[in-house]
Structure formats: structure tokens, C-alpha cells
Amino acid sequence: MVVDPVARLTDGESVRIARDVLRAGSPGMKLRLADGVEDTARALARHGGRRPVLIGNDRALLRTVRFLHDERDLERTALAVVPVGNGPSVALARSLGLPLDAVAAARTVLRGGTRPLDLLVDDEGDVVLGGLRVERPAPPAAPAPSRQGTVPPGLPLRRLCHTLARTVLPQTAARGGRRPPEASARPEPAAHRLRVEADGALLAGPDRPLAELSVRADQGGGLAEVVARPAGDAAPLRARARRVTVTASGDGFRYRPDADGLAGPAVTRTWTLRPGAWHLVLPPDG
């Protein structure tokens, strides 16, 4: 049993409850209070034939799966997890079917069943458990604010009157429900110009800008679910595939895998779905 240090800091009471339930149900269980990422990795490297139990949030779960994947130990290891953290920090665990209550999660570790789950692996060897979302490009910079209405020192009286009129009239129009043209101008939301291929078939091209793109592992289906939403009111483009390739020109694109930080920029990236590539202990009815 490895306790992530963030879990102890954010919710020590849930950690204590889970530890007590696990010790009562499995007296021979060994406890490791990890001091950091490297300490967690050392504990996992020495799990031998024993089932590793992780107490922590989504990021701790991601690091654990990545470590086992890098060590080529993922497919033969059944991982048990007690999620500890606030709502957003354990959203991935919830989506995978893990209970968020400390007692229920600890009992799942003791009495649950092992279920094979699908995994997305990119062309650099990184893994995605649930899904990824391509981030929207930064919008164009807003124009510099107008200096209209400022009165330089020493301005002649006639010019001063004209300046005040240009300042007051637009404000009066705004109070009457009308906005001056320069006030209504806003940068248009940026869109993606990407080439998206699903199993070699073109789903979206750079000639059709996308407002959103997501790729998710459809657990149990053996295929990834791809959703590309064109800019505007067009219907989403959907596909199910084993292999998804996204290509962008210029500076590339950024994407957010699972609950992790922003990745990229990448000019091209391919994700391949590997069915049943890892195993998670879930409730018997999960």
C-alpha cells in the first residue's frame, strides 16, 4: 500500500480511514508513506508478485500507470486504487468506476474484481487512461485601447469641445442601448486547423476549422471514440477507430491528456488504442 504525499496533505482523515479498513481486512499488507514521485516509483518497483494499492488522486494514478508501463509491468499487474482528493482531482477515478468514499474504495480493494481496461498510447510511448482534449488556440490579441477622449494639456478651447463631444456622445448612445462600433468589436474565438485521421480515413481537414477535438478510450469496446466539432453550428463529426492521427501546420497544437498538464506543442501525434492493456480492481458490480 503506497500513500501519495498529496493525499496525506489534502485529506489525511480519508487516508487514515482507508488504511484502517485495509489493515483490518488484510493484516499482512505493508504500508509505504511515499515522500515523493521517486519514492513511489521505488515502492512500485519492489512490489514483486504482490498487488500494489495506491492511495491518491488522479495524477498519482497516472504516474503509477506510466511507471508500470515504462517498466513493461503494466499488463501483468492488477492495480488497486483508493481515490483521495477533491472532486476535480479524482474525476478520472470516478469515470473509471472507482468509488470515491474512503470506506467503499478500501472495501473494493479487498473484495473487488479485476477488470481489463483499454489504454491509449501515443507515438512517443506516453499513455492516456480516459481521454484527451485538444486545447483551443489562443485568440488573436485584442486591439490596443483607444486613446480617444483624453485631453492633452494645453489643448485649444475649440478642440477641447470637440474632444469632449466625441467622449460623451458614445457613452450616451451606450446608455440608450446602442454601443459604439469600436466597443462592440471583440476578437473572434480561435479555431483549430487540423488534419484528423481515424484508422487512415480522413475525418476532418484543415479546410474545415474545428472548435473542439476529443479522443477517448471507449472502455470495453476495443476502439477509441473521436469527436470533432466544427466551428459554427455544423454537426459534430464522429468516428471509432484503433488508431487516431492529428496533424497541424505552423506551431502545432497542444492537448490535455486525462487530468494531466498541457502537452505539446506537437506538429503531429498518433494515438493507438490497446485493448485490455491494464487491469484495475473495481467493485464486483462495476
Coordinates of C-alpha atoms in Angstrom, one line a residue, residues 146-168 171:
S146 CA -8.3 53.8 -28.0
R147 CA -6.9 57.0 -26.5
Q148 CA -10.0 58.9 -27.8
G149 CA -11.3 61.1 -25.0
T150 CA -8.0 62.0 -23.4
V151 CA -7.3 65.7 -23.3
P152 CA -3.7 66.6 -23.8
P153 CA -2.5 69.6 -21.7
G154 CA -2.7 73.0 -23.5
L155 CA -5.5 71.9 -25.9
P156 CA -7.2 75.0 -27.5
L157 CA -10.8 75.6 -26.4
R158 CA -12.5 74.7 -29.7
R159 CA -10.6 71.4 -30.0
L160 CA -11.4 70.7 -26.3
C161 CA -15.1 71.0 -27.1
H162 CA -14.8 68.6 -30.0
T163 CA -12.9 66.1 -27.9
L164 CA -15.5 66.2 -25.1
A165 CA -18.3 65.7 -27.6
R166 CA -16.5 62.6 -29.0
T167 CA -16.2 61.2 -25.5
V168 CA -19.7 62.0 -24.2
Q171 CA -21.4 57.0 -23.7

